[in-house]
């Protein structure tokens, strides 16, 4: 039995289901995209689709980035991450990103695609596969998270691309994921669900006591072996104004690691099954 199959039969089954639902929503909305659609319209379509399929809350509401915004071109403030009135054009790349919550289970996914032909996007997507392999191998070797981040940077340099996950708040390439348990009323503040944020902040306080962080970046606080649990991992690369990424959950145990589920769109693409 594969690790992914094991994950579906154990306590991770709810996370597998949520991740598949989130990706199904992204694919469904991607199929509706056409020239003239704005980022805000795409994000609203994804939010509505997920609500219609039982999503009750959010770690963060859906994002959509079109064109050179997929590469975070000239992003300098957090507000620039939110969906804009940028309209999709033929040949443009896009990224859909969402983090829904249902029955306390969370998913956080990123889905990259294009409208029409875009050879740069296609090459980036092909090269992105190497990051999934590298990250898993390095985590299995129990290398410090900070050093794995540096290895990812080195691969980006070798491929001749730009590191765009370093533009995310905190320069994070990943963050821990846990079931959402909170008595706070459901509310969204600046695109983030307050109940999921409370869970993350609680994890942050606990991890800081152990001189660790639930946020994986290139700072000193990430100079420790991979912490057991679930991590939403999102390497993001770009070239000539085109950005691509995947985001999916990685399971880390005391002595091993494996991707939560191999039935994700980017892996199926690399295997030629889609």
Short mmCIF file of C-alpha atoms in Angstrom, two decimals:
data_model
loop_
_atom_site.label_atom_id
_atom_site.label_comp_id
_atom_site.label_asym_id
_atom_site.label_seq_id
_atom_site.Cartn_x
_atom_site.Cartn_y
_atom_site.Cartn_z
CA UNK A 1 0.00 0.00 0.00
CA UNK A 2 1.39 3.42 -0.94
CA UNK A 3 1.83 6.21 1.56
CA UNK A 4 -0.99 8.13 -0.15
CA UNK A 5 -3.32 5.14 0.22
CA UNK A 6 -2.34 4.87 3.88
CA UNK A 7 -3.13 8.55 4.35
CA UNK A 8 -6.66 7.99 3.08
CA UNK A 9 -7.24 5.17 5.58
CA UNK A 10 -6.06 6.99 8.69
CA UNK A 11 -6.50 10.29 10.49
CA UNK A 12 -5.48 12.14 7.32
CA UNK A 13 -8.53 11.01 5.34
CA UNK A 14 -10.39 14.26 6.02
CA UNK A 15 -7.45 16.30 4.75
CA UNK A 16 -7.21 14.18 1.59
CA UNK A 17 -10.91 14.78 0.93
CA UNK A 18 -10.58 18.52 1.46
CA UNK A 19 -7.51 18.84 -0.74
CA UNK A 20 -9.25 16.95 -3.54
CA UNK A 21 -12.33 19.15 -3.16
CA UNK A 22 -10.25 22.33 -3.34
CA UNK A 23 -8.46 21.13 -6.47
CA UNK A 24 -11.77 20.06 -8.03
CA UNK A 25 -13.07 23.58 -7.44
CA UNK A 26 -9.99 25.17 -8.98
CA UNK A 27 -10.24 22.92 -12.04
CA UNK A 28 -13.95 23.59 -12.43
CA UNK A 29 -13.43 27.34 -12.31
CA UNK A 30 -10.38 27.17 -14.59
CA UNK A 31 -12.59 25.51 -17.20
CA UNK A 32 -14.87 28.57 -17.17
CA UNK A 33 -12.13 31.16 -17.64
CA UNK A 34 -12.04 33.10 -20.88
CA UNK A 35 -10.64 36.43 -22.10
CA UNK A 36 -12.27 39.35 -20.31
CA UNK A 37 -12.82 37.65 -16.93
CA UNK A 38 -11.29 39.57 -14.02
CA UNK A 39 -9.34 38.16 -11.09
CA UNK A 40 -12.14 39.20 -8.77
CA UNK A 41 -14.72 37.36 -10.85
CA UNK A 42 -12.58 34.21 -10.93
CA UNK A 43 -12.02 34.32 -7.16
CA UNK A 44 -15.76 34.80 -6.58
CA UNK A 45 -16.56 31.83 -8.84
CA UNK A 46 -14.19 29.64 -6.82
CA UNK A 47 -15.62 30.86 -3.52
CA UNK A 48 -19.18 30.19 -4.70
CA UNK A 49 -18.29 26.73 -6.07
CA UNK A 50 -16.71 25.68 -2.79
CA UNK A 51 -19.61 27.05 -0.74
CA UNK A 52 -21.98 25.07 -2.95
CA UNK A 53 -19.94 21.95 -2.14
CA UNK A 54 -20.16 22.29 1.62
CA UNK A 55 -17.27 24.58 2.55
CA UNK A 56 -18.13 26.33 5.81
CA UNK A 57 -15.14 28.55 6.54
CA UNK A 58 -11.74 29.62 5.26
CA UNK A 59 -8.13 29.75 6.24
CA UNK A 60 -8.03 32.29 3.46
CA UNK A 61 -10.58 33.12 0.79
CA UNK A 62 -9.68 32.44 -2.87
CA UNK A 63 -6.99 34.38 -4.69
CA UNK A 64 -6.63 34.71 -8.46
CA UNK A 65 -3.64 36.14 -10.30
CA UNK A 66 -3.48 36.76 -14.06
CA UNK A 67 -0.65 37.66 -16.43
CA UNK A 68 2.50 39.09 -14.85
CA UNK A 69 0.69 39.14 -11.52
CA UNK A 70 1.34 35.37 -11.43
CA UNK A 71 5.00 36.38 -10.99
CA UNK A 72 4.10 38.94 -8.29
CA UNK A 73 5.57 41.64 -10.52
CA UNK A 74 6.17 44.79 -8.42
CA UNK A 75 4.28 43.42 -5.38
CA UNK A 76 5.31 45.53 -2.41
CA UNK A 77 2.36 45.46 0.00
CA UNK A 78 0.06 42.66 1.22
CA UNK A 79 -2.94 44.35 -0.41
CA UNK A 80 -1.48 43.60 -3.85
CA UNK A 81 -2.05 39.88 -3.31
CA UNK A 82 -5.81 40.29 -3.26
CA UNK A 83 -7.77 39.75 -6.50
CA UNK A 84 -7.80 42.80 -8.75
CA UNK A 85 -9.64 44.00 -11.84
CA UNK A 86 -6.92 42.58 -14.10
CA UNK A 87 -8.64 40.98 -17.06
CA UNK A 88 -7.58 37.70 -18.56
CA UNK A 89 -6.27 37.81 -22.11
CA UNK A 90 -5.49 35.10 -24.63
CA UNK A 91 -2.09 33.54 -23.87
CA UNK A 92 -2.06 34.69 -20.25
CA UNK A 93 -1.06 32.44 -17.34
CA UNK A 94 -3.21 32.31 -14.24
CA UNK A 95 -2.99 30.95 -10.71
CA UNK A 96 -5.93 30.08 -8.48
CA UNK A 97 -5.25 29.64 -4.76
CA UNK A 98 -7.70 28.79 -2.00
CA UNK A 99 -7.77 27.43 1.55
CA UNK A 100 -11.25 26.15 2.47
CA UNK A 101 -12.41 24.57 5.74
CA UNK A 102 -15.11 21.94 6.15
CA UNK A 103 -15.88 19.92 9.28
CA UNK A 104 -12.66 21.28 10.89
CA UNK A 105 -10.47 19.98 8.02
CA UNK A 106 -8.38 22.43 6.00
CA UNK A 107 -6.83 22.40 2.55
CA UNK A 108 -4.56 25.01 1.01
CA UNK A 109 -3.90 24.58 -2.70
CA UNK A 110 -2.47 26.43 -5.67
CA UNK A 111 -3.42 25.66 -9.27
CA UNK A 112 -1.53 27.12 -12.25
CA UNK A 113 -2.83 27.21 -15.81
CA UNK A 114 -3.03 29.30 -18.96
CA UNK A 115 -5.53 30.53 -21.52
CA UNK A 116 -4.38 29.72 -25.04
CA UNK A 117 -0.74 29.07 -25.86
CA UNK A 118 2.09 30.09 -23.54
CA UNK A 119 5.33 28.12 -24.05
CA UNK A 120 7.06 29.83 -21.10
CA UNK A 121 4.28 28.68 -18.77
CA UNK A 122 4.50 25.13 -20.12
CA UNK A 123 8.27 24.96 -19.59
CA UNK A 124 8.00 26.32 -16.06
CA UNK A 125 5.33 23.77 -15.22
CA UNK A 126 7.53 20.97 -16.51
CA UNK A 127 10.50 22.18 -14.48
CA UNK A 128 8.38 22.61 -11.35
CA UNK A 129 8.30 18.82 -10.95
CA UNK A 130 11.90 18.81 -9.75
CA UNK A 131 10.97 20.89 -6.69
CA UNK A 132 8.44 18.34 -5.49
CA UNK A 133 11.09 15.62 -5.65
CA UNK A 134 13.81 17.75 -4.05
CA UNK A 135 11.68 18.90 -1.13
CA UNK A 136 10.50 15.39 -0.29
CA UNK A 137 14.02 13.93 -0.46
CA UNK A 138 15.46 16.66 1.74
CA UNK A 139 12.69 16.39 4.35
CA UNK A 140 13.16 12.62 4.48
CA UNK A 141 16.85 13.24 5.19
CA UNK A 142 15.74 15.35 8.17
CA UNK A 143 17.70 18.33 6.96
CA UNK A 144 16.87 21.63 8.68
CA UNK A 145 14.00 23.48 7.01
CA UNK A 146 16.14 26.56 6.50
CA UNK A 147 18.74 24.52 4.61
CA UNK A 148 16.07 22.92 2.41
CA UNK A 149 14.86 26.43 1.56
CA UNK A 150 18.41 27.29 0.49
CA UNK A 151 18.55 24.14 -1.66
CA UNK A 152 15.32 25.19 -3.36
CA UNK A 153 16.85 28.62 -4.00
CA UNK A 154 19.89 26.94 -5.53
CA UNK A 155 17.70 24.89 -7.88
CA UNK A 156 15.84 28.03 -8.95
CA UNK A 157 19.18 29.66 -9.77
CA UNK A 158 20.37 26.62 -11.73
CA UNK A 159 17.20 26.63 -13.79
CA UNK A 160 17.57 30.36 -14.45
CA UNK A 161 14.30 31.37 -12.81
CA UNK A 162 13.18 33.83 -10.12
CA UNK A 163 12.14 32.85 -6.59
CA UNK A 164 8.65 34.24 -6.01
CA UNK A 165 7.67 32.51 -2.76
CA UNK A 166 10.18 34.86 -1.12
CA UNK A 167 7.66 37.63 -1.87
CA UNK A 168 4.99 36.04 0.34
CA UNK A 169 4.61 37.56 3.81
CA UNK A 170 7.41 36.13 5.94
CA UNK A 171 9.13 34.77 2.78
CA UNK A 172 7.46 31.43 3.50
CA UNK A 173 7.63 28.41 1.22
CA UNK A 174 5.29 26.45 3.50
CA UNK A 175 3.26 26.56 6.70
CA UNK A 176 1.85 23.95 9.03
CA UNK A 177 -1.78 22.88 8.73
CA UNK A 178 -4.01 21.55 11.50
CA UNK A 179 -7.68 20.95 12.13
CA UNK A 180 -9.52 24.13 13.06
CA UNK A 181 -10.87 24.09 16.61
CA UNK A 182 -12.16 27.44 17.82
CA UNK A 183 -15.12 28.87 19.69
CA UNK A 184 -14.81 32.19 17.95
CA UNK A 185 -17.71 33.20 15.69
CA UNK A 186 -17.10 32.68 12.00
CA UNK A 187 -15.69 35.83 10.43
CA UNK A 188 -13.34 36.88 7.65
CA UNK A 189 -10.80 39.63 8.30
CA UNK A 190 -8.60 40.84 5.44
CA UNK A 191 -9.34 37.64 3.54
CA UNK A 192 -8.47 35.27 6.39
CA UNK A 193 -10.81 33.26 8.60
CA UNK A 194 -10.41 34.29 12.24
CA UNK A 195 -10.96 30.74 13.54
CA UNK A 196 -8.23 29.28 11.33
CA UNK A 197 -5.93 32.17 12.20
CA UNK A 198 -6.50 31.50 15.89
CA UNK A 199 -5.43 27.89 15.34
CA UNK A 200 -2.29 29.00 13.48
CA UNK A 201 -1.42 31.60 16.11
CA UNK A 202 -1.83 28.99 18.82
CA UNK A 203 0.56 26.71 16.95
CA UNK A 204 2.96 29.62 16.55
CA UNK A 205 3.08 30.20 20.29
CA UNK A 206 3.59 26.51 21.06
CA UNK A 207 6.29 26.10 18.44
CA UNK A 208 8.13 29.22 19.60
CA UNK A 209 8.42 27.65 23.04
CA UNK A 210 10.35 24.86 21.32
CA UNK A 211 12.41 27.38 19.30
CA UNK A 212 10.60 26.37 16.11
CA UNK A 213 7.99 27.95 13.88
CA UNK A 214 4.94 26.66 11.96
CA UNK A 215 6.11 28.99 9.17
CA UNK A 216 8.86 27.58 6.94
CA UNK A 217 11.16 30.29 5.64
CA UNK A 218 14.87 31.05 5.38
CA UNK A 219 15.31 32.70 8.77
CA UNK A 220 17.07 31.37 11.86
CA UNK A 221 13.79 30.21 13.40
CA UNK A 222 13.58 27.57 10.61
CA UNK A 223 17.01 26.14 11.44
CA UNK A 224 15.55 22.91 12.81
CA UNK A 225 14.57 19.46 11.56
CA UNK A 226 11.15 19.15 9.90
CA UNK A 227 8.42 19.25 12.53
CA UNK A 228 6.03 16.28 12.39
CA UNK A 229 2.59 17.17 11.11
CA UNK A 230 1.01 18.48 7.93
CA UNK A 231 2.66 21.22 5.89
CA UNK A 232 1.15 23.16 2.98
CA UNK A 233 4.14 23.53 0.64
CA UNK A 234 4.16 26.05 -2.22
CA UNK A 235 7.34 26.56 -4.27
CA UNK A 236 6.69 29.46 -6.65
CA UNK A 237 8.97 30.24 -9.60
CA UNK A 238 8.84 32.75 -12.45
CA UNK A 239 10.48 33.75 -15.71
CA UNK A 240 9.81 36.72 -17.99
CA UNK A 241 6.67 37.76 -16.15
CA UNK A 242 5.16 34.27 -15.99
CA UNK A 243 4.78 32.61 -12.60
CA UNK A 244 3.79 29.05 -11.69
CA UNK A 245 3.46 27.14 -8.45
CA UNK A 246 1.84 24.18 -6.84
CA UNK A 247 0.60 24.05 -3.29
CA UNK A 248 -0.26 20.78 -1.61
CA UNK A 249 0.10 19.08 1.74
CA UNK A 250 3.17 17.17 2.87
CA UNK A 251 2.93 14.71 5.76
CA UNK A 252 5.97 14.70 8.07
CA UNK A 253 6.41 11.97 10.66
CA UNK A 254 9.15 11.44 13.24
CA UNK A 255 11.27 9.50 10.75
CA UNK A 256 9.68 9.85 7.30
CA UNK A 257 7.72 12.11 4.98
CA UNK A 258 5.35 11.71 2.04
CA UNK A 259 2.97 13.79 0.00
CA UNK A 260 -0.56 13.49 1.32
CA UNK A 261 -1.99 12.50 -2.06
CA UNK A 262 -0.54 11.91 -5.53
CA UNK A 263 -3.92 12.41 -7.22
CA UNK A 264 -3.29 16.13 -7.67
CA UNK A 265 -3.48 17.89 -11.04
CA UNK A 266 0.20 18.82 -11.43
CA UNK A 267 1.38 15.28 -10.67
CA UNK A 268 -1.16 13.83 -13.09
CA UNK A 269 0.08 16.27 -15.72
CA UNK A 270 3.71 15.24 -15.20
CA UNK A 271 2.70 11.60 -15.47
CA UNK A 272 0.74 12.27 -18.65
CA UNK A 273 -2.54 11.10 -17.15
CA UNK A 274 -4.50 14.28 -17.85
#
